[in-house]
Amino acid sequence: MTTNSEFKAWRVEEQDGEYVGAEKSLSTADLPDGDVLIRVSHSSLNYKDALSASGNKGVTRSFPHTPGIDAAGEVVDSATGKPSNGSPVIVTGYDLGMNTDGGFGEYIRVPAAWCVPMPEGWNARTAMIYGTAGLTAGLCVQKLLTMGAKPEQGKVAVSGASGAVGSVAVELLARLGFDVVAISGKADHADDLKALGAKEVVGRETLAEEKKPLVKPAFANAVDTVGGGPLAELLKQIKPGGSVSCCGLVAGPGLQTTVLPFILRGVNLLGVDSVEIPLPEKESVWKKFAGEWACPKTEASARDIGRGELDGALKAFLKGESAGKIVLDHSKSEATPTEKLE
């Protein structure tokens, strides 16, 4: 019954050398092959979606394309029977929204192995408040805990604290009892970060380039969401035996450092991948966020938008002007006319 269902999607196309996103009308028959057809009610906005929408070929190879690396909704047709029809699911990571049409459309078709059951007590909107950003923050914190991080060891830093990953990490660490130092280049968001639980909010100058290979230790552990030079400087400030969970590259993919933090202080650099990790690891973190790791302040501050507001919201990501969690709600009224895709 869903083979040729028509639906709406925010579709990016190349027009005269530029990449333009607009609402289109598609058919489920146009979706890629897969085991599970899902009616998407909500998605979550991410930096990677902004890159895809801008035509970044490192993220999306071919266009037209529907971005949206996160999706939550209801299974309407399952070839394998698992997940079953009618069951609520979350899909994040893998190839969704990159080269497989993503959550900015009202339907997606994906492999069954990409689907995580919706945790008990959650709905699609709540899941997408967290999305890949929340999942990544949770994985970062989990790695620190696995390495033995404890509140009594001292302050824990979060770089890029105003961003989607950083803000969740701030609230989660604070709820777990850590003294959080939020590092952000957005001074006007200091009050918001303190409301999330940060004990201190400092500027980017905290991670300004220092020629010395090591400086006085300031943090027991850290979550780094920016990479590049700031990460190199952060490593110099970690106490002996401390750890840094690394998950971002907005400051660049390069890392110019020395081995001294590692061989003189025993610092641990922990890579965090939220895309290709096994499904049980994702499910474990989702269940924690639905339970003891719940971040009520993040949930309360999330902002909902419709498809017609995606263009401006994604461009704000690229300009570094986005903060907090933004959820795409497909039920919101259209702000732009629907255009039939030929």
mmCIF file with all atom_site columns, C-alpha atoms in Angstrom, residues 125-274:
data_model
loop_
_atom_site.group_PDB
_atom_site.id
_atom_site.type_symbol
_atom_site.label_atom_id
_atom_site.label_alt_id
_atom_site.label_comp_id
_atom_site.label_asym_id
_atom_site.label_entity_id
_atom_site.label_seq_id
_atom_site.pdbx_PDB_ins_code
_atom_site.Cartn_x
_atom_site.Cartn_y
_atom_site.Cartn_z
_atom_site.occupancy
_atom_site.B_iso_or_equiv
_atom_site.pdbx_formal_charge
_atom_site.auth_seq_id
_atom_site.auth_comp_id
_atom_site.auth_asym_id
_atom_site.auth_atom_id
_atom_site.pdbx_PDB_model_num
ATOM 1   C CA . ARG A 1 125 ? 10.522 14.393 18.956 1.00 0.00 ? 125 ARG A CA 1
ATOM 2   C CA . THR A 1 126 ? 12.398 13.614 22.163 1.00 0.00 ? 126 THR A CA 1
ATOM 3   C CA . ALA A 1 127 ? 14.699 11.243 20.291 1.00 0.00 ? 127 ALA A CA 1
ATOM 4   C CA . MET A 1 128 ? 15.506 13.928 17.746 1.00 0.00 ? 128 MET A CA 1
ATOM 5   C CA . ILE A 1 129 ? 16.226 16.545 20.406 1.00 0.00 ? 129 ILE A CA 1
ATOM 6   C CA . TYR A 1 130 ? 19.241 14.366 21.135 1.00 0.00 ? 130 TYR A CA 1
ATOM 7   C CA . GLY A 1 131 ? 19.869 12.961 17.641 1.00 0.00 ? 131 GLY A CA 1
ATOM 8   C CA . THR A 1 132 ? 23.390 12.241 16.431 1.00 0.00 ? 132 THR A CA 1
ATOM 9   C CA . ALA A 1 133 ? 24.706 15.180 18.457 1.00 0.00 ? 133 ALA A CA 1
ATOM 10  C CA . GLY A 1 134 ? 23.315 13.807 21.703 1.00 0.00 ? 134 GLY A CA 1
ATOM 11  C CA . LEU A 1 135 ? 24.418 10.284 20.842 1.00 0.00 ? 135 LEU A CA 1
ATOM 12  C CA . THR A 1 136 ? 27.934 11.587 20.193 1.00 0.00 ? 136 THR A CA 1
ATOM 13  C CA . ALA A 1 137 ? 27.981 13.508 23.464 1.00 0.00 ? 137 ALA A CA 1
ATOM 14  C CA . GLY A 1 138 ? 26.850 10.390 25.300 1.00 0.00 ? 138 GLY A CA 1
ATOM 15  C CA . LEU A 1 139 ? 29.543 8.283  23.653 1.00 0.00 ? 139 LEU A CA 1
ATOM 16  C CA . CYS A 1 140 ? 32.178 10.880 24.595 1.00 0.00 ? 140 CYS A CA 1
ATOM 17  C CA . VAL A 1 141 ? 31.110 10.842 28.226 1.00 0.00 ? 141 VAL A CA 1
ATOM 18  C CA . GLN A 1 142 ? 30.863 7.050  28.240 1.00 0.00 ? 142 GLN A CA 1
ATOM 19  C CA . LYS A 1 143 ? 34.477 6.779  27.074 1.00 0.00 ? 143 LYS A CA 1
ATOM 20  C CA . LEU A 1 144 ? 35.655 9.106  29.829 1.00 0.00 ? 144 LEU A CA 1
ATOM 21  C CA . LEU A 1 145 ? 33.786 7.040  32.412 1.00 0.00 ? 145 LEU A CA 1
ATOM 22  C CA . THR A 1 146 ? 35.208 3.825  30.998 1.00 0.00 ? 146 THR A CA 1
ATOM 23  C CA . MET A 1 147 ? 38.692 5.279  31.434 1.00 0.00 ? 147 MET A CA 1
ATOM 24  C CA . GLY A 1 148 ? 37.917 5.941  35.087 1.00 0.00 ? 148 GLY A CA 1
ATOM 25  C CA . ALA A 1 149 ? 36.932 9.622  35.030 1.00 0.00 ? 149 ALA A CA 1
ATOM 26  C CA . LYS A 1 150 ? 35.457 10.733 38.367 1.00 0.00 ? 150 LYS A CA 1
ATOM 27  C CA . PRO A 1 151 ? 34.230 14.119 39.632 1.00 0.00 ? 151 PRO A CA 1
ATOM 28  C CA . GLU A 1 152 ? 36.723 14.183 42.497 1.00 0.00 ? 152 GLU A CA 1
ATOM 29  C CA . GLN A 1 153 ? 39.641 14.162 40.040 1.00 0.00 ? 153 GLN A CA 1
ATOM 30  C CA . GLY A 1 154 ? 39.024 17.786 39.096 1.00 0.00 ? 154 GLY A CA 1
ATOM 31  C CA . LYS A 1 155 ? 37.505 19.982 36.443 1.00 0.00 ? 155 LYS A CA 1
ATOM 32  C CA . VAL A 1 156 ? 36.358 18.578 33.109 1.00 0.00 ? 156 VAL A CA 1
ATOM 33  C CA . ALA A 1 157 ? 36.467 20.825 30.043 1.00 0.00 ? 157 ALA A CA 1
ATOM 34  C CA . VAL A 1 158 ? 34.067 20.843 27.108 1.00 0.00 ? 158 VAL A CA 1
ATOM 35  C CA . SER A 1 159 ? 35.275 22.662 23.986 1.00 0.00 ? 159 SER A CA 1
ATOM 36  C CA . GLY A 1 160 ? 32.740 23.980 21.501 1.00 0.00 ? 160 GLY A CA 1
ATOM 37  C CA . ALA A 1 161 ? 30.338 23.968 24.435 1.00 0.00 ? 161 ALA A CA 1
ATOM 38  C CA . SER A 1 162 ? 27.658 26.073 22.712 1.00 0.00 ? 162 SER A CA 1
ATOM 39  C CA . GLY A 1 163 ? 27.284 23.584 19.880 1.00 0.00 ? 163 GLY A CA 1
ATOM 40  C CA . ALA A 1 164 ? 24.820 20.722 19.575 1.00 0.00 ? 164 ALA A CA 1
ATOM 41  C CA . VAL A 1 165 ? 27.266 18.099 20.894 1.00 0.00 ? 165 VAL A CA 1
ATOM 42  C CA . GLY A 1 166 ? 28.962 20.326 23.449 1.00 0.00 ? 166 GLY A CA 1
ATOM 43  C CA . SER A 1 167 ? 25.779 21.577 25.073 1.00 0.00 ? 167 SER A CA 1
ATOM 44  C CA . VAL A 1 168 ? 24.509 18.045 25.731 1.00 0.00 ? 168 VAL A CA 1
ATOM 45  C CA . ALA A 1 169 ? 27.934 17.047 27.072 1.00 0.00 ? 169 ALA A CA 1
ATOM 46  C CA . VAL A 1 170 ? 27.861 20.024 29.465 1.00 0.00 ? 170 VAL A CA 1
ATOM 47  C CA . GLU A 1 171 ? 24.476 19.108 30.921 1.00 0.00 ? 171 GLU A CA 1
ATOM 48  C CA . LEU A 1 172 ? 25.203 15.384 31.105 1.00 0.00 ? 172 LEU A CA 1
ATOM 49  C CA . LEU A 1 173 ? 28.561 15.812 32.837 1.00 0.00 ? 173 LEU A CA 1
ATOM 50  C CA . ALA A 1 174 ? 27.061 18.316 35.281 1.00 0.00 ? 174 ALA A CA 1
ATOM 51  C CA . ARG A 1 175 ? 24.221 15.909 36.102 1.00 0.00 ? 175 ARG A CA 1
ATOM 52  C CA . LEU A 1 176 ? 26.832 13.206 36.769 1.00 0.00 ? 176 LEU A CA 1
ATOM 53  C CA . GLY A 1 177 ? 28.454 15.477 39.350 1.00 0.00 ? 177 GLY A CA 1
ATOM 54  C CA . PHE A 1 178 ? 31.418 16.870 37.413 1.00 0.00 ? 178 PHE A CA 1
ATOM 55  C CA . ASP A 1 179 ? 32.623 20.469 37.680 1.00 0.00 ? 179 ASP A CA 1
ATOM 56  C CA . VAL A 1 180 ? 32.300 21.488 34.035 1.00 0.00 ? 180 VAL A CA 1
ATOM 57  C CA . VAL A 1 181 ? 34.312 24.263 32.404 1.00 0.00 ? 181 VAL A CA 1
ATOM 58  C CA . ALA A 1 182 ? 32.528 25.230 29.183 1.00 0.00 ? 182 ALA A CA 1
ATOM 59  C CA . ILE A 1 183 ? 34.838 26.615 26.490 1.00 0.00 ? 183 ILE A CA 1
ATOM 60  C CA . SER A 1 184 ? 32.975 28.679 23.913 1.00 0.00 ? 184 SER A CA 1
ATOM 61  C CA . GLY A 1 185 ? 33.644 31.487 21.491 1.00 0.00 ? 185 GLY A CA 1
ATOM 62  C CA . LYS A 1 186 ? 30.105 32.777 21.947 1.00 0.00 ? 186 LYS A CA 1
ATOM 63  C CA . ALA A 1 187 ? 30.168 35.060 24.981 1.00 0.00 ? 187 ALA A CA 1
ATOM 64  C CA . ASP A 1 188 ? 26.447 35.783 24.671 1.00 0.00 ? 188 ASP A CA 1
ATOM 65  C CA . HIS A 1 189 ? 25.695 32.118 25.438 1.00 0.00 ? 189 HIS A CA 1
ATOM 66  C CA . ALA A 1 190 ? 27.468 32.094 28.803 1.00 0.00 ? 190 ALA A CA 1
ATOM 67  C CA . ASP A 1 191 ? 24.234 32.290 30.783 1.00 0.00 ? 191 ASP A CA 1
ATOM 68  C CA . ASP A 1 192 ? 22.731 29.430 28.772 1.00 0.00 ? 192 ASP A CA 1
ATOM 69  C CA . LEU A 1 193 ? 25.759 27.237 29.467 1.00 0.00 ? 193 LEU A CA 1
ATOM 70  C CA . LYS A 1 194 ? 25.615 28.014 33.173 1.00 0.00 ? 194 LYS A CA 1
ATOM 71  C CA . ALA A 1 195 ? 21.938 27.124 33.125 1.00 0.00 ? 195 ALA A CA 1
ATOM 72  C CA . LEU A 1 196 ? 22.916 23.729 31.690 1.00 0.00 ? 196 LEU A CA 1
ATOM 73  C CA . GLY A 1 197 ? 25.185 23.216 34.695 1.00 0.00 ? 197 GLY A CA 1
ATOM 74  C CA . ALA A 1 198 ? 28.590 24.638 33.727 1.00 0.00 ? 198 ALA A CA 1
ATOM 75  C CA . LYS A 1 199 ? 30.490 25.923 36.773 1.00 0.00 ? 199 LYS A CA 1
ATOM 76  C CA . GLU A 1 200 ? 32.663 28.159 34.592 1.00 0.00 ? 200 GLU A CA 1
ATOM 77  C CA . VAL A 1 201 ? 32.407 29.546 31.064 1.00 0.00 ? 201 VAL A CA 1
ATOM 78  C CA . VAL A 1 202 ? 35.603 30.666 29.366 1.00 0.00 ? 202 VAL A CA 1
ATOM 79  C CA . GLY A 1 203 ? 36.417 31.922 25.897 1.00 0.00 ? 203 GLY A CA 1
ATOM 80  C CA . ARG A 1 204 ? 38.412 30.437 23.033 1.00 0.00 ? 204 ARG A CA 1
ATOM 81  C CA . GLU A 1 205 ? 41.510 32.228 24.302 1.00 0.00 ? 205 GLU A CA 1
ATOM 82  C CA . THR A 1 206 ? 41.783 29.418 26.860 1.00 0.00 ? 206 THR A CA 1
ATOM 83  C CA . LEU A 1 207 ? 42.938 27.246 23.957 1.00 0.00 ? 207 LEU A CA 1
ATOM 84  C CA . ALA A 1 208 ? 44.996 29.890 22.163 1.00 0.00 ? 208 ALA A CA 1
ATOM 85  C CA . GLU A 1 209 ? 48.214 28.632 20.616 1.00 0.00 ? 209 GLU A CA 1
ATOM 86  C CA . GLU A 1 210 ? 51.024 28.222 23.122 1.00 0.00 ? 210 GLU A CA 1
ATOM 87  C CA . LYS A 1 211 ? 54.493 27.352 21.815 1.00 0.00 ? 211 LYS A CA 1
ATOM 88  C CA . LYS A 1 212 ? 55.392 25.345 24.908 1.00 0.00 ? 212 LYS A CA 1
ATOM 89  C CA . PRO A 1 213 ? 54.779 21.593 24.418 1.00 0.00 ? 213 PRO A CA 1
ATOM 90  C CA . LEU A 1 214 ? 53.223 21.374 27.908 1.00 0.00 ? 214 LEU A CA 1
ATOM 91  C CA . VAL A 1 215 ? 51.601 23.934 30.200 1.00 0.00 ? 215 VAL A CA 1
ATOM 92  C CA . LYS A 1 216 ? 50.294 23.832 33.746 1.00 0.00 ? 216 LYS A CA 1
ATOM 93  C CA . PRO A 1 217 ? 47.564 21.167 33.998 1.00 0.00 ? 217 PRO A CA 1
ATOM 94  C CA . ALA A 1 218 ? 44.112 22.694 34.356 1.00 0.00 ? 218 ALA A CA 1
ATOM 95  C CA . PHE A 1 219 ? 41.657 19.870 33.602 1.00 0.00 ? 219 PHE A CA 1
ATOM 96  C CA . ALA A 1 220 ? 41.348 16.281 34.789 1.00 0.00 ? 220 ALA A CA 1
ATOM 97  C CA . ASN A 1 221 ? 39.481 15.235 31.643 1.00 0.00 ? 221 ASN A CA 1
ATOM 98  C CA . ALA A 1 222 ? 37.807 16.816 28.625 1.00 0.00 ? 222 ALA A CA 1
ATOM 99  C CA . VAL A 1 223 ? 35.379 16.431 25.752 1.00 0.00 ? 223 VAL A CA 1
ATOM 100 C CA . ASP A 1 224 ? 36.654 18.052 22.553 1.00 0.00 ? 224 ASP A CA 1
ATOM 101 C CA . THR A 1 225 ? 34.161 18.803 19.777 1.00 0.00 ? 225 THR A CA 1
ATOM 102 C CA . VAL A 1 226 ? 36.294 21.066 17.574 1.00 0.00 ? 226 VAL A CA 1
ATOM 103 C CA . GLY A 1 227 ? 39.602 19.329 16.748 1.00 0.00 ? 227 GLY A CA 1
ATOM 104 C CA . GLY A 1 228 ? 42.519 21.110 15.095 1.00 0.00 ? 228 GLY A CA 1
ATOM 105 C CA . GLY A 1 229 ? 44.618 23.605 17.033 1.00 0.00 ? 229 GLY A CA 1
ATOM 106 C CA . PRO A 1 230 ? 42.276 23.856 20.045 1.00 0.00 ? 230 PRO A CA 1
ATOM 107 C CA . LEU A 1 231 ? 42.543 20.095 20.607 1.00 0.00 ? 231 LEU A CA 1
ATOM 108 C CA . ALA A 1 232 ? 46.345 20.292 20.471 1.00 0.00 ? 232 ALA A CA 1
ATOM 109 C CA . GLU A 1 233 ? 46.284 23.023 23.117 1.00 0.00 ? 233 GLU A CA 1
ATOM 110 C CA . LEU A 1 234 ? 43.759 21.156 25.256 1.00 0.00 ? 234 LEU A CA 1
ATOM 111 C CA . LEU A 1 235 ? 46.024 18.092 25.400 1.00 0.00 ? 235 LEU A CA 1
ATOM 112 C CA . LYS A 1 236 ? 48.759 20.268 26.924 1.00 0.00 ? 236 LYS A CA 1
ATOM 113 C CA . GLN A 1 237 ? 46.446 21.203 29.823 1.00 0.00 ? 237 GLN A CA 1
ATOM 114 C CA . ILE A 1 238 ? 45.270 17.736 30.910 1.00 0.00 ? 238 ILE A CA 1
ATOM 115 C CA . LYS A 1 239 ? 46.387 16.381 34.276 1.00 0.00 ? 239 LYS A CA 1
ATOM 116 C CA . PRO A 1 240 ? 48.494 13.211 34.427 1.00 0.00 ? 240 PRO A CA 1
ATOM 117 C CA . GLY A 1 241 ? 46.448 10.139 33.562 1.00 0.00 ? 241 GLY A CA 1
ATOM 118 C CA . GLY A 1 242 ? 43.541 12.203 32.253 1.00 0.00 ? 242 GLY A CA 1
ATOM 119 C CA . SER A 1 243 ? 41.601 11.628 29.045 1.00 0.00 ? 243 SER A CA 1
ATOM 120 C CA . VAL A 1 244 ? 40.191 13.647 26.171 1.00 0.00 ? 244 VAL A CA 1
ATOM 121 C CA . SER A 1 245 ? 37.263 12.313 24.122 1.00 0.00 ? 245 SER A CA 1
ATOM 122 C CA . CYS A 1 246 ? 37.597 13.687 20.594 1.00 0.00 ? 246 CYS A CA 1
ATOM 123 C CA . CYS A 1 247 ? 34.649 13.800 18.181 1.00 0.00 ? 247 CYS A CA 1
ATOM 124 C CA . GLY A 1 248 ? 34.823 16.919 15.974 1.00 0.00 ? 248 GLY A CA 1
ATOM 125 C CA . LEU A 1 249 ? 36.800 18.784 13.357 1.00 0.00 ? 249 LEU A CA 1
ATOM 126 C CA . VAL A 1 250 ? 35.195 22.194 12.878 1.00 0.00 ? 250 VAL A CA 1
ATOM 127 C CA . ALA A 1 251 ? 38.591 23.754 13.650 1.00 0.00 ? 251 ALA A CA 1
ATOM 128 C CA . GLY A 1 252 ? 40.238 21.440 11.119 1.00 0.00 ? 252 GLY A CA 1
ATOM 129 C CA . PRO A 1 253 ? 41.140 17.755 10.728 1.00 0.00 ? 253 PRO A CA 1
ATOM 130 C CA . GLY A 1 254 ? 44.859 18.277 11.347 1.00 0.00 ? 254 GLY A CA 1
ATOM 131 C CA . LEU A 1 255 ? 46.483 17.760 14.736 1.00 0.00 ? 255 LEU A CA 1
ATOM 132 C CA . GLN A 1 256 ? 49.917 19.264 15.281 1.00 0.00 ? 256 GLN A CA 1
ATOM 133 C CA . THR A 1 257 ? 51.206 18.226 18.674 1.00 0.00 ? 257 THR A CA 1
ATOM 134 C CA . THR A 1 258 ? 54.055 16.434 20.380 1.00 0.00 ? 258 THR A CA 1
ATOM 135 C CA . VAL A 1 259 ? 54.160 13.086 22.129 1.00 0.00 ? 259 VAL A CA 1
ATOM 136 C CA . LEU A 1 260 ? 54.941 14.798 25.451 1.00 0.00 ? 260 LEU A CA 1
ATOM 137 C CA . PRO A 1 261 ? 51.362 14.880 26.857 1.00 0.00 ? 261 PRO A CA 1
ATOM 138 C CA . PHE A 1 262 ? 51.189 11.147 26.204 1.00 0.00 ? 262 PHE A CA 1
ATOM 139 C CA . ILE A 1 263 ? 54.602 9.980  27.428 1.00 0.00 ? 263 ILE A CA 1
ATOM 140 C CA . LEU A 1 264 ? 55.198 12.461 30.269 1.00 0.00 ? 264 LEU A CA 1
ATOM 141 C CA . ARG A 1 265 ? 51.656 12.733 31.649 1.00 0.00 ? 265 ARG A CA 1
ATOM 142 C CA . GLY A 1 266 ? 50.044 9.557  30.354 1.00 0.00 ? 266 GLY A CA 1
ATOM 143 C CA . VAL A 1 267 ? 47.221 11.504 28.718 1.00 0.00 ? 267 VAL A CA 1
ATOM 144 C CA . ASN A 1 268 ? 44.709 9.432  26.729 1.00 0.00 ? 268 ASN A CA 1
ATOM 145 C CA . LEU A 1 269 ? 43.244 10.683 23.437 1.00 0.00 ? 269 LEU A CA 1
ATOM 146 C CA . LEU A 1 270 ? 39.992 8.810  22.825 1.00 0.00 ? 270 LEU A CA 1
ATOM 147 C CA . GLY A 1 271 ? 38.445 8.825  19.371 1.00 0.00 ? 271 GLY A CA 1
ATOM 148 C CA . VAL A 1 272 ? 34.650 8.753  19.256 1.00 0.00 ? 272 VAL A CA 1
ATOM 149 C CA . ASP A 1 273 ? 32.699 7.519  16.239 1.00 0.00 ? 273 ASP A CA 1
ATOM 150 C CA . SER A 1 274 ? 28.917 7.807  16.252 1.00 0.00 ? 274 SER A CA 1
#
